[in-house]
XYZ file of C-alpha atoms in Angstrom:
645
model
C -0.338 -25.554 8.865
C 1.258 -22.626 10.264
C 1.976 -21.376 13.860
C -0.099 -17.943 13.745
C -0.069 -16.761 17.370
C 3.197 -18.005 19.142
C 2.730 -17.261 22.811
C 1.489 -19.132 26.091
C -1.982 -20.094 24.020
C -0.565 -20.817 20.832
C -3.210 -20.884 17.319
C -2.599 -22.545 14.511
C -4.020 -21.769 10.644
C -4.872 -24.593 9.695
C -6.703 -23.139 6.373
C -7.052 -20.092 4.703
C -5.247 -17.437 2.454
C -2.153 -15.582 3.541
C -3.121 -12.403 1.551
C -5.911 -10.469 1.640
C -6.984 -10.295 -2.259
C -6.508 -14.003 -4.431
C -4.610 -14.702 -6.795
C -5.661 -15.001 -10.270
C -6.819 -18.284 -11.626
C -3.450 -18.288 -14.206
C -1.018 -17.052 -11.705
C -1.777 -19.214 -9.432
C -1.613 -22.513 -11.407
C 2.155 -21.153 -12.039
C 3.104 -20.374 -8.943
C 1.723 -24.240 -8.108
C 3.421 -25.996 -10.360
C 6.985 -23.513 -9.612
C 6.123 -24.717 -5.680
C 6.204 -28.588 -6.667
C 9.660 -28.968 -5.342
C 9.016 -27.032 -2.330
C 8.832 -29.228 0.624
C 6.943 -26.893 2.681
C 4.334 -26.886 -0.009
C 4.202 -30.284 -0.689
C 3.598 -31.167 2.805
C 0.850 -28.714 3.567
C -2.355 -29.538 4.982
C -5.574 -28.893 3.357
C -8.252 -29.463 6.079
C -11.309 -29.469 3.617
C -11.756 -29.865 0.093
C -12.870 -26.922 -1.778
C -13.430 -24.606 1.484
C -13.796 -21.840 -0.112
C -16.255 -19.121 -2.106
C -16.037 -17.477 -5.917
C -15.724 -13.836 -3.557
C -16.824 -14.191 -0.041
C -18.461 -16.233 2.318
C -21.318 -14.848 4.663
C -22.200 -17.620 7.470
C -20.769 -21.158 8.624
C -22.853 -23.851 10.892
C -21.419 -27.291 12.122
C -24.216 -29.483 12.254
C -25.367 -31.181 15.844
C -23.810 -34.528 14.860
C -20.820 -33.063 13.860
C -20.371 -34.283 10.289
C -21.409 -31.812 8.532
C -20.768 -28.416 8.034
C -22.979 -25.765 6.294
C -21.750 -22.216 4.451
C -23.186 -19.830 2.648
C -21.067 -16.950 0.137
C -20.919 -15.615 -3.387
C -20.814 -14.887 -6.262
C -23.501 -16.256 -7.613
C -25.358 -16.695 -4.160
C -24.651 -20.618 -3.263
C -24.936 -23.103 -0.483
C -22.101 -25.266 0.028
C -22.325 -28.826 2.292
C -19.220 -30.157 3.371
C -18.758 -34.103 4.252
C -16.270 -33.710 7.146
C -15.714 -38.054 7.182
C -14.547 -37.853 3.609
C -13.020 -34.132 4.420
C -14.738 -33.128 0.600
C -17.130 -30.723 -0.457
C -20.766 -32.805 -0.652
C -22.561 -30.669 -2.554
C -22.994 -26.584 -4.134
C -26.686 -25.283 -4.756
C -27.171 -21.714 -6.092
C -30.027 -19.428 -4.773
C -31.877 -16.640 -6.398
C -30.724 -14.335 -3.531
C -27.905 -13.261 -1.454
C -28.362 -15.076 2.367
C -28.069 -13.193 5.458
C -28.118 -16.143 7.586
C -29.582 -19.657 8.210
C -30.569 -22.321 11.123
C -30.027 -26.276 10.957
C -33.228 -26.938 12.004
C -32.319 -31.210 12.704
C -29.098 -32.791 13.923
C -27.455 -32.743 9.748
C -27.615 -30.968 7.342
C -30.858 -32.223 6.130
C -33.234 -29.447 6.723
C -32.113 -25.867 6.942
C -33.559 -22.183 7.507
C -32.307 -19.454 5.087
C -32.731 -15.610 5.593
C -32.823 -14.510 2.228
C -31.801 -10.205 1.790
C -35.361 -10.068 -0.104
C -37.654 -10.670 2.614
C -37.668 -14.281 1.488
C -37.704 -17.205 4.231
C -36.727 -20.280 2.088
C -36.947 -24.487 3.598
C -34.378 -26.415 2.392
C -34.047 -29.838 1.814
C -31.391 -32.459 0.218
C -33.118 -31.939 -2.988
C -33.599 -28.517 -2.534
C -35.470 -25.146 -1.870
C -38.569 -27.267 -0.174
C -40.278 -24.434 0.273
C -40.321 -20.223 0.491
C -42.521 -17.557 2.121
C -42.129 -13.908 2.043
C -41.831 -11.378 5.119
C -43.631 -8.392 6.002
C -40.444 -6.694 6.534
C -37.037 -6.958 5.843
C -35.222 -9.393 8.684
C -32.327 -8.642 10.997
C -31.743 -12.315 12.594
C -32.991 -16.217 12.631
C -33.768 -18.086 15.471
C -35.425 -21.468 16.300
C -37.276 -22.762 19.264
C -36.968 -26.256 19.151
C -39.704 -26.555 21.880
C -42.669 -24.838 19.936
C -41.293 -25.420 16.276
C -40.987 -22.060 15.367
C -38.866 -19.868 13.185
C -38.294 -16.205 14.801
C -37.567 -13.471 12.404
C -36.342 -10.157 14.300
C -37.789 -7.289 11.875
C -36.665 -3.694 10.884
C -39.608 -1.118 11.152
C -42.756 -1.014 13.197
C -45.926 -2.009 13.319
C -48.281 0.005 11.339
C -50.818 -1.133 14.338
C -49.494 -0.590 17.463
C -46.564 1.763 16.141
C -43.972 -1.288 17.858
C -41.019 -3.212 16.689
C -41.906 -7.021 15.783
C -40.707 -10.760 15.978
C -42.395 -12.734 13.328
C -43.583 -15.920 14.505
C -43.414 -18.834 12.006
C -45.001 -22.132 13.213
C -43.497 -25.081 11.431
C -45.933 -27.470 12.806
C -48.887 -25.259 11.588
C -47.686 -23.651 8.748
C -48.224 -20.443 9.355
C -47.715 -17.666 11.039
C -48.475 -16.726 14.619
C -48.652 -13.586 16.491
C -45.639 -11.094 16.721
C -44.151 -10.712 19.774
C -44.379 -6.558 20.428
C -40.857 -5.045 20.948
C -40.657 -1.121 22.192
C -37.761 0.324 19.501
C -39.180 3.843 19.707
C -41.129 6.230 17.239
C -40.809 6.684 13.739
C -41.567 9.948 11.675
C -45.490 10.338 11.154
C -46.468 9.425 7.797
C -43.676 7.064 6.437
C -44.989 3.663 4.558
C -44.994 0.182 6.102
C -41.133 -0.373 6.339
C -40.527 2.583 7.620
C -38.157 5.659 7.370
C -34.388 5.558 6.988
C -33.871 6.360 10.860
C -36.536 3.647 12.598
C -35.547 1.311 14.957
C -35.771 -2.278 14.591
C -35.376 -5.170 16.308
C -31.410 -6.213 15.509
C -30.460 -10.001 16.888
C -32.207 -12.584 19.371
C -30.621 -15.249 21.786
C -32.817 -18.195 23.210
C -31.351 -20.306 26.522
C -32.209 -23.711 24.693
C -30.637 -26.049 27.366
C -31.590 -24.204 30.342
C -34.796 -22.310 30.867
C -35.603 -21.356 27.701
C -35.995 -17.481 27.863
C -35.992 -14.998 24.763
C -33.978 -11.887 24.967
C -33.784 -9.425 22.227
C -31.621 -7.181 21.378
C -32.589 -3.414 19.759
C -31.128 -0.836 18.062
C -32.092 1.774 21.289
C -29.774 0.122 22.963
C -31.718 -2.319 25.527
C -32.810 -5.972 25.965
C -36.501 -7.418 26.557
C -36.768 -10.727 27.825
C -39.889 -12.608 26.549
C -41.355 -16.107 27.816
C -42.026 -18.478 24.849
C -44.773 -20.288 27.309
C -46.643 -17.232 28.014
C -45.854 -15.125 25.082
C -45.583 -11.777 26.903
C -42.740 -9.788 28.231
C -40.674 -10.834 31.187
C -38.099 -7.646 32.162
C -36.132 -5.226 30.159
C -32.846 -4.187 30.301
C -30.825 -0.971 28.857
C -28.060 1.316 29.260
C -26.312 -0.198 26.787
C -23.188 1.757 24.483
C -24.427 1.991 21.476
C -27.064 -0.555 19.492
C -27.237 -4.168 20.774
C -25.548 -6.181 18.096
C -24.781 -9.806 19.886
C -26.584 -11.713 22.530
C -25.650 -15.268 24.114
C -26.545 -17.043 26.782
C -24.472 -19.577 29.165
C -24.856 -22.541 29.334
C -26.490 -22.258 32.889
C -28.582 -19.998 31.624
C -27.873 -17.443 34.824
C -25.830 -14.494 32.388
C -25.990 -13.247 29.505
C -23.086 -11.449 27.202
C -24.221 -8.489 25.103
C -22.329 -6.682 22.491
C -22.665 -3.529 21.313
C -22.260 -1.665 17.817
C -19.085 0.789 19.452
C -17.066 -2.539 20.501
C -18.157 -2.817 23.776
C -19.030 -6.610 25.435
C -20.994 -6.432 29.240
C -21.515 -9.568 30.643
C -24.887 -9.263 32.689
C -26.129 -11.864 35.839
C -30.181 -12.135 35.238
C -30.125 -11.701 38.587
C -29.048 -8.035 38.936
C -29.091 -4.524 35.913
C -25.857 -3.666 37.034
C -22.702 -5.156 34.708
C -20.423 -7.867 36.219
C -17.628 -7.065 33.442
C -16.986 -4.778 30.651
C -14.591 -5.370 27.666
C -13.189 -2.988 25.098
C -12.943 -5.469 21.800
C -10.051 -2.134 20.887
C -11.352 -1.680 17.099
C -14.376 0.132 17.224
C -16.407 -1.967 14.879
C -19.776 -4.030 15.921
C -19.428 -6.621 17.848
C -21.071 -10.053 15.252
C -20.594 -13.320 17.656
C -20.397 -14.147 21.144
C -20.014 -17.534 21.873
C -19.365 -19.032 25.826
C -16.817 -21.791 25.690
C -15.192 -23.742 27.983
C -11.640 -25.294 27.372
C -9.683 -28.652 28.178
C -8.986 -27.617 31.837
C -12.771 -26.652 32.442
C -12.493 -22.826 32.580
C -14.525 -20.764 31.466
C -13.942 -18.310 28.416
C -15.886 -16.105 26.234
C -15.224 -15.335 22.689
C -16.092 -12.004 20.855
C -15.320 -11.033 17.434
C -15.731 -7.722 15.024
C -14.518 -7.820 11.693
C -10.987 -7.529 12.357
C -9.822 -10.002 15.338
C -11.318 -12.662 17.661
C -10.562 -12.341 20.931
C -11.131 -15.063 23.714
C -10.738 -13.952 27.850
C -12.035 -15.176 31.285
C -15.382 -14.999 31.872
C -14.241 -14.339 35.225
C -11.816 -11.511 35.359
C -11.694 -10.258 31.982
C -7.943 -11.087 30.957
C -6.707 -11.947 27.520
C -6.119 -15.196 27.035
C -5.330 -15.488 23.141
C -6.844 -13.810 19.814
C -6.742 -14.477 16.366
C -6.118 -11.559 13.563
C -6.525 -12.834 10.162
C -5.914 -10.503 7.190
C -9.063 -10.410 6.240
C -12.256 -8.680 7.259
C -14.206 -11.156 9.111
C -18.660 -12.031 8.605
C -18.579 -15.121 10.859
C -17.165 -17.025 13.196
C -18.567 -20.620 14.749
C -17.428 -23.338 17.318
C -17.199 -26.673 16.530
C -18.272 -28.067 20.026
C -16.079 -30.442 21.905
C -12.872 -29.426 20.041
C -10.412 -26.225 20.150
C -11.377 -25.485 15.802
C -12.989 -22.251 15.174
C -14.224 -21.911 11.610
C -14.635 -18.677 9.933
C -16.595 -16.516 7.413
C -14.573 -13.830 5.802
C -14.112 -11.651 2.781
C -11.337 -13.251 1.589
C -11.972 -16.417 -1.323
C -10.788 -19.159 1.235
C -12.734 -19.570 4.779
C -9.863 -20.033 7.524
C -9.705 -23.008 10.392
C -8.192 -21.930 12.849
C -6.944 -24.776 15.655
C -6.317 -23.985 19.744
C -4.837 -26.913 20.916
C -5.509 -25.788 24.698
C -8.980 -24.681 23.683
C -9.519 -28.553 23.170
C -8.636 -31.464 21.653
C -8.813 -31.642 17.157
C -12.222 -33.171 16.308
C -12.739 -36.879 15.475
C -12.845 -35.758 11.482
C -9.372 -34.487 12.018
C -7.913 -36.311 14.378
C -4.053 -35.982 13.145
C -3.553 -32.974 13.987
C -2.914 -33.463 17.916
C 0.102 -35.495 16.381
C 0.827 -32.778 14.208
C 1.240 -30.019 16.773
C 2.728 -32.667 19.195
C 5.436 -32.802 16.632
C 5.857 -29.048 15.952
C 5.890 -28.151 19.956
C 8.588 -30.837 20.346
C 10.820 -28.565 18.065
C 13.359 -27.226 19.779
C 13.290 -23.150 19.355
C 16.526 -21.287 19.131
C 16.569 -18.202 21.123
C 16.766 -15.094 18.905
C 18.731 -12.320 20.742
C 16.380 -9.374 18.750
C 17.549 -6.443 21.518
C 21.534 -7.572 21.664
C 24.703 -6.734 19.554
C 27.611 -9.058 19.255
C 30.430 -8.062 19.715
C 34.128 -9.819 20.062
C 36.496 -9.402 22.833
C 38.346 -6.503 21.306
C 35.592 -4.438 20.027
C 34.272 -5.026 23.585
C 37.545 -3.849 25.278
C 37.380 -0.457 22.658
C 34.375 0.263 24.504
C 35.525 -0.345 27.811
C 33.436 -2.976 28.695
C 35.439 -5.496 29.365
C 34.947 -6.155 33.138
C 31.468 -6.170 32.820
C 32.425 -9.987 31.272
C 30.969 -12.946 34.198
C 29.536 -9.983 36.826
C 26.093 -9.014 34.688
C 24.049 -10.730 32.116
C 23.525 -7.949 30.095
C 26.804 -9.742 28.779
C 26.085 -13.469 27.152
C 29.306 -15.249 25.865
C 28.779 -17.065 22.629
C 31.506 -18.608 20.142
C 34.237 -15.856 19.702
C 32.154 -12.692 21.909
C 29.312 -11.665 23.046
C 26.280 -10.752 22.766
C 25.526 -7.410 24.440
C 22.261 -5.187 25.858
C 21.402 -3.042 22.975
C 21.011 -0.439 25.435
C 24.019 -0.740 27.208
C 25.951 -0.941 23.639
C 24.461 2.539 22.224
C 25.332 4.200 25.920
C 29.265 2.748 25.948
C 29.628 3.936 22.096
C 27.942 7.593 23.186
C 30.554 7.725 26.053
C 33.393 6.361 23.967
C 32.920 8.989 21.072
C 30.903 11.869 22.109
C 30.064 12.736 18.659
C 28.915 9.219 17.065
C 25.494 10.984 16.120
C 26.981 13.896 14.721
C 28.867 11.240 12.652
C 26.133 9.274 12.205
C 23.882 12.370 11.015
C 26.431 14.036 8.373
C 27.305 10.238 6.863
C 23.100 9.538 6.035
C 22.729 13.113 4.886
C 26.104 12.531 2.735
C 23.940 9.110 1.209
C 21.081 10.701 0.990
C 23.364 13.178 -1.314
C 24.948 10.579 -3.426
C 21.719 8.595 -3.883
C 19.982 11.654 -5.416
C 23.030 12.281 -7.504
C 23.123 8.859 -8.903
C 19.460 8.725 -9.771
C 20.546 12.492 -12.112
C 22.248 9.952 -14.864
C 21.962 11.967 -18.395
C 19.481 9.719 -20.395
C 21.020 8.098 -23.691
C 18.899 8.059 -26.997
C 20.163 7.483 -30.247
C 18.552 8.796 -33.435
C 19.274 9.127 -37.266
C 20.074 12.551 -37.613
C 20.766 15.334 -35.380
C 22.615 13.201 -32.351
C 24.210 16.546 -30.757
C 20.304 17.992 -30.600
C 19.019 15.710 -28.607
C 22.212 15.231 -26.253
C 21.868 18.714 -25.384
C 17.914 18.378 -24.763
C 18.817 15.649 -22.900
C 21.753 17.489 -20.826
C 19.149 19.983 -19.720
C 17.861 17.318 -17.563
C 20.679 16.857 -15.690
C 19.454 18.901 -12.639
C 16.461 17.443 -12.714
C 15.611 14.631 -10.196
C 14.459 12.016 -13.331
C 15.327 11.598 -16.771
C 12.447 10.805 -19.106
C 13.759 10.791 -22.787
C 10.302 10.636 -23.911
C 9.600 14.343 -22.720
C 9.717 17.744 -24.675
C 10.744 17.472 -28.196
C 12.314 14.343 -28.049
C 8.620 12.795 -27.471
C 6.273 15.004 -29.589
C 4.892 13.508 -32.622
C 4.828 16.540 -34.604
C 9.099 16.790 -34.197
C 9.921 12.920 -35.111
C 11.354 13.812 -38.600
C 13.850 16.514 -36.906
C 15.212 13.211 -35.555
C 14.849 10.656 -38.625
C 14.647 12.570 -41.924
C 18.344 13.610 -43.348
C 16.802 16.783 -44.587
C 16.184 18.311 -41.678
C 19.885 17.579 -40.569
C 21.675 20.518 -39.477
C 24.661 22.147 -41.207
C 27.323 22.913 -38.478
C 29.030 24.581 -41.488
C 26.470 26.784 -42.692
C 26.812 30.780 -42.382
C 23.619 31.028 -40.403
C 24.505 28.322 -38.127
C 27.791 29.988 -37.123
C 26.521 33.303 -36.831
C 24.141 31.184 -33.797
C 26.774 29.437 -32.859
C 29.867 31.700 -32.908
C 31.767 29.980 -30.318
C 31.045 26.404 -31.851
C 34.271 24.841 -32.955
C 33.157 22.371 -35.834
C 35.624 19.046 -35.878
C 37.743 18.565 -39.093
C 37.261 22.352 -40.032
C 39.854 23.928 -38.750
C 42.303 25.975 -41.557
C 46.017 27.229 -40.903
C 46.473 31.077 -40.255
C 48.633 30.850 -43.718
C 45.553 30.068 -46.015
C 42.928 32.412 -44.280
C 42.493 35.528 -45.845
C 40.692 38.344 -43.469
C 37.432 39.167 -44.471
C 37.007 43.352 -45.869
C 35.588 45.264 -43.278
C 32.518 46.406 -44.745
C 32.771 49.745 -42.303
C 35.992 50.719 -44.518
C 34.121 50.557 -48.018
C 31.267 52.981 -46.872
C 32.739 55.591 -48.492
C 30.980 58.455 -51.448
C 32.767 55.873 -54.375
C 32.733 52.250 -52.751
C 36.221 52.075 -52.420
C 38.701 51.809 -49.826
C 42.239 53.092 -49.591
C 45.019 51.086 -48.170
C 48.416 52.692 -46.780
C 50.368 49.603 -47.152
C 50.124 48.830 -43.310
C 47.627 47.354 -42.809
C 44.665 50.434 -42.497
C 42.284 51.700 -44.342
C 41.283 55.861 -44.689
C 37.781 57.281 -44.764
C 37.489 60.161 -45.542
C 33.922 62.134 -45.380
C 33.553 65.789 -44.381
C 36.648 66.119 -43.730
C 37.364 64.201 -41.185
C 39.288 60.635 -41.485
C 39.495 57.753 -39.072
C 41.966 54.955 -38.778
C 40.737 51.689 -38.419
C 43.119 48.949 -37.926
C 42.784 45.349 -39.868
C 41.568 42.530 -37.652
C 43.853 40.222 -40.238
C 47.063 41.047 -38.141
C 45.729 40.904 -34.489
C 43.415 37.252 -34.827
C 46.463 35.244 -36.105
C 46.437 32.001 -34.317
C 42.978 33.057 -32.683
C 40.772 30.254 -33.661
C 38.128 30.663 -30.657
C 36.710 33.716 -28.699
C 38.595 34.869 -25.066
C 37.739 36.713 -22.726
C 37.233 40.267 -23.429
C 39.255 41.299 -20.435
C 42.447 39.266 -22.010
C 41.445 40.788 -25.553
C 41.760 44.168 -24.248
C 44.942 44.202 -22.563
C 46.335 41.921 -25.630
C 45.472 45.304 -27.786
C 47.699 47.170 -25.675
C 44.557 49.469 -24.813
C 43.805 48.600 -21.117
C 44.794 50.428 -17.852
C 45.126 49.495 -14.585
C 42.185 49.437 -12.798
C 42.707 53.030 -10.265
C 40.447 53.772 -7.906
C 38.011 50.372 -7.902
C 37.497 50.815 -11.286
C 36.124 47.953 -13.712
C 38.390 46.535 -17.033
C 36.425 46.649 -19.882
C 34.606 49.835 -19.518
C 36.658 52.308 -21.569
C 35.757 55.874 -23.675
C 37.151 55.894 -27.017
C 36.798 59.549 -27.875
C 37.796 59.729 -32.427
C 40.251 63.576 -32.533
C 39.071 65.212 -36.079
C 41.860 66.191 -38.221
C 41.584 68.641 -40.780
C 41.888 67.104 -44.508
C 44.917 67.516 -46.522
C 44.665 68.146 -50.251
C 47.211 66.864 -52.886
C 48.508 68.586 -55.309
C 47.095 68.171 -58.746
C 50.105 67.398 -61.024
C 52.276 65.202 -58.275
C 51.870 61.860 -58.423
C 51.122 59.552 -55.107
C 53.872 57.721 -53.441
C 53.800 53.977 -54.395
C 52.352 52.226 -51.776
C 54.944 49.779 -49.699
C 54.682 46.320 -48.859
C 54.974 45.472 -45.027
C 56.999 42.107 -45.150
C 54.965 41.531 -42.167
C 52.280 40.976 -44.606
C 50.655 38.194 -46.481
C 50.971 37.733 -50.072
C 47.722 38.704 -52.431
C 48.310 35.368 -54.072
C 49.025 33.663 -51.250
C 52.801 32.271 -52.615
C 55.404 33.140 -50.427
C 57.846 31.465 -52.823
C 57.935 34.340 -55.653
C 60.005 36.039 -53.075
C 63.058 34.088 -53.079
């Protein structure tokens, strides 16, 4: 039992789901037997036994007697009988056919009138479908006239005949039917077959003043109302002007108004006495009105209730005003009154059927009878009083704000404990005045999380594999300016590249020619070599000459000679001693000794190197070359510096 609308009309749920789809059957057997400790769930209140449908339930009646109620739902199409003394389902009976809707036809359950969705008008009994008879025409609505025992069927279509809408007329005395009563719903296309074309009108719900004078009004889908006699069988007056198709009629119980709903959400409430409207309400969906029921609550005023599929609203029948409403969750396909009582039970789309319980509607029926003590018991509760549009604040964060003589002259101020609590309002005006530039504050320190959130959701993603770890850091380290990390993507999640990842063959060699020539600014751990045991590579540009030899002059350069022209080329051996990875060219060049000062805006590293030609000097044949000498600044041959000493 929960408090659903807390206001000056309070409702309580007494039954039904508090989400729109169910549960499944093995969740919620869990989540049952995880609630058994709860005290709130152990002490719930479940109103009737088994009050509910496989998918949805389409109609609910209370029986005259009032110990018995009848619904109808799916799926499979079924009838379920409730025993409201022993507050347990009676009995289930499945039907061939969905049901649109259905009549008690006695004071219990014991004979009922079903409106089957396949034209089918089926009698049943305790023991069953009795008996079943077919329509012309497909059926909009039941009623029954208790004075001349008959069913009434409005119709879709028209009369092939007189080209006019029709009321089938089923006498239950007789056993069979009688004459249609002849309703005007306008033309349909020339030619169609006997239901009709998609656009004809039909005849769409009936009302019947049962305790008064006994009047027939019907309502059509070109929006007006004819009135029929059931002791004359003709036509008594017609009404229109109506918003829309006529959806809901009912009667009061003096039998002097009628309330009409419309298909665009519109309720009139009409005196039979004049055309003209004595009050118009705006149900605020949009969506057809289904019931409109006149009820009359502990005090002896009057209300009307209307419902759509979304919310049931009740208001004077007087002056229009709200006086509560109920919103379930779900979409709504009835709604009935059990008479005498402030319970409204419900049809919906959801698996459970809700009760709903209006304490000032009227008192709980006899079947449930504990529940005036129960909501005796939760109005006695005291409330505490929730201070949603205040701050608190304590007595020096109230004097920072210059506020402080505001304390005992206003109630905008409200002392509690250690401070106050103060007007929301008046709190974001004293902080604006106190620090002009709070929102500028406010603004840069949500776009500066806003920052820090994105930056934390740019984490590097962390996969291990066999072979090839570095590989797939750096295809993961790609991702880093990307807004999500998803290992699985690229290489690291195609099929067809799995063994670059597992299988030791495809490992790569960091210390491979090729891979270095790729790589050339790769430094590869545990590889490094002193400058004493490398020896500097030939330079393959100094061996090009006509024999495949190269001269060396002892310093350190190498002669080519060709044409006559020779060009000195200096060893890198000397200059890349201690070098182990690339610079910058800018700091290579001016280590060379070959740079200038940029003059005139000019850019370091874009020089001319222009060779000078010099003509070739020939030995003579018969002396000997000068012995080449050794440059102590330069390495051994062998590589043993110790010979020396």
């Amino acid at each position: 039992m929960k408090l659903t609308n807390p206001g000056p009309v309070p409702v309580y749920t007494i039954s039904g789901a508090s989400t729109a789809r169910p549960l499944p059957d093995w969740l919620s057997r869990r989540r049952k037997r995880s609630l058994k400790n709860d005290p709130e769930y152990t002490h719930r209140v479940e109103l009737l036994q088994d009050f509910e449908f496989e998918e949805a339930s389409q109609r609910v009646r209370v029986s005259e007697d009032g110990n018995w109620v009848m619904s109808t739902g799916t799926y499979k199409p079924q009838i379920h009988v409730h025993d409201l003394s022993n507050l347990s389902l009676s009995f289930a009976r499945h039907t061939t056919s969905l049901n649109h809707t259905f009549v008690l036809v006695g004071r219990g359950y014991e004979k009922s009138l079903h409106l089957q969705t396949d034209r089918k008008l089926e009698f049943h009994t305790p023991n069953g479908c009795h008996y079943e008879t077919r329509l012309p025409r497909y059926g909009r609505d039941l009623i029954y006239d208790r004075f001349s025992t008959e069913a009434l069927v409005p119709s879709a279509g028209l009369n092939p005949v007189n080209n006019s809408g029709e009321v089938f007329r089923l006498n239950l005395e007789l056993g069979r039917f009688m004459r249609s009563y002849d309703v005007d719903v306008g033309e349909d296309e020339p030619g169609s077959g006997l239901q009709g074309s998609i656009g004809v009108g039909c005849v769409n719900v009936g009302a019947i003043a049962e305790d008064t004078h006994g009047l027939l009004a019907f309502g059509t889908s070109i929006s007006t109302v004819e009135f029929w006699d059931p002791r004359t069988k003709s036509r008594v007056a017609v009404l229109g002007g109506h918003e829309g198709e006529v959806t809901a009629l009912d009667f009061s119980p003096n039998g002097l108004s009628l309330a009409v709903g419309s298909s665009t959400g519109i309720v009139q409430l009409f005196d039979l006495r004049r055309p003209a409207p004595l009050l118009r309400k705006d149900q605020g969906f949009g969506f057809p009105i289904q019931n409109i029921i006149h009820l009359e609550t502990a005090s002896q005023e009057r209300k009307i209730l209307s419902s759509d599929k979304k919310v049931i609203k009740i208001w004077d029948e007087g002056t229009g005003e709200p006086w509560t409403s109920v919103e379930p969750i779900v979409d709504l396909n009835d709604v009935t009154h059990v008479k005498g009582s402030g319970m409204l039970l419900t049809a919906n789309e959801g698996k459970q059927m809700h009760s709903f319980f209006i304490p000032q509607l009227g008192p709980a029926p006899k079947w449930c009878s504990f529940l005036d003590n129960m909501v005796e018991e939760m109005a006695e509760e005291v409330h505490t009083e929730t201070y949603d549009d205040f701050k608190f604040l304590t007595l020096p964060e109230l004097k920072s704000l210059s506020l402080a003589h505001l304390i005992g002259k206003t109630n905008l101020l409200r002392p509690y404990m250690h401070g106050y609590f103060v007007a929301t309002k008046l709190y974001d005006q004293a902080r604006l005045i106190a620090n002009p530039y709070i929102w500028e504050e406010e603004r840069v320190k949500r776009i500066k999380e806003k920052v820090e959130k994105e930056r934390a959701s740019r984490i590097r993603g962390v996969k291990k594999v066999k072979v090839n770890q570095k590989l797939a850091d750096k295809i993961l380290s790609r991702q880093e300016k990307r807004e999500q990390v998803d290992t699985t993507a690229g290489v690291l999640g195609d099929s067809r590249f799995t063994k670059l990842f597992e299988d030791e063959e495809f490992a790569v060699d960091e210390n491979s020619f090729e891979f270095k020539v790729l790589n050339p600014s790769t430094t590869v751990p545990g590889n490094q070599t002193s400058s004493a045991d490398r020896t500097p590579a030939p330079d393959r540009r100094s061996g090009d000459s006509s024999d495949g030899q190269s001269d060396d002059d002892g310093n350190g350069h190498a002669e080519s000679e060709e044409d006559g022209i020779r060009m000195r080329i200096s060893s890198s051996g000397q200059n890349r001693v201690g070098q182990l990875k690339d610079t910058a060219l800018g700091s290579r060049v001016q280590k060379a000794g070959r740079s200038e000062k940029a003059r005139g805006g000019e850019v370091v590293g874009e020089k001319q190197v222009t060779f000078v030609p010099e003509p070739k000097k020939k030995a003579k044949p018969n002396q000997p070359a000068p012995p080449a000498k050794r440059s102590d600044s330069r390495r051994s041959a062998s590589g043993n510096v110790l010979r020396r000493l």
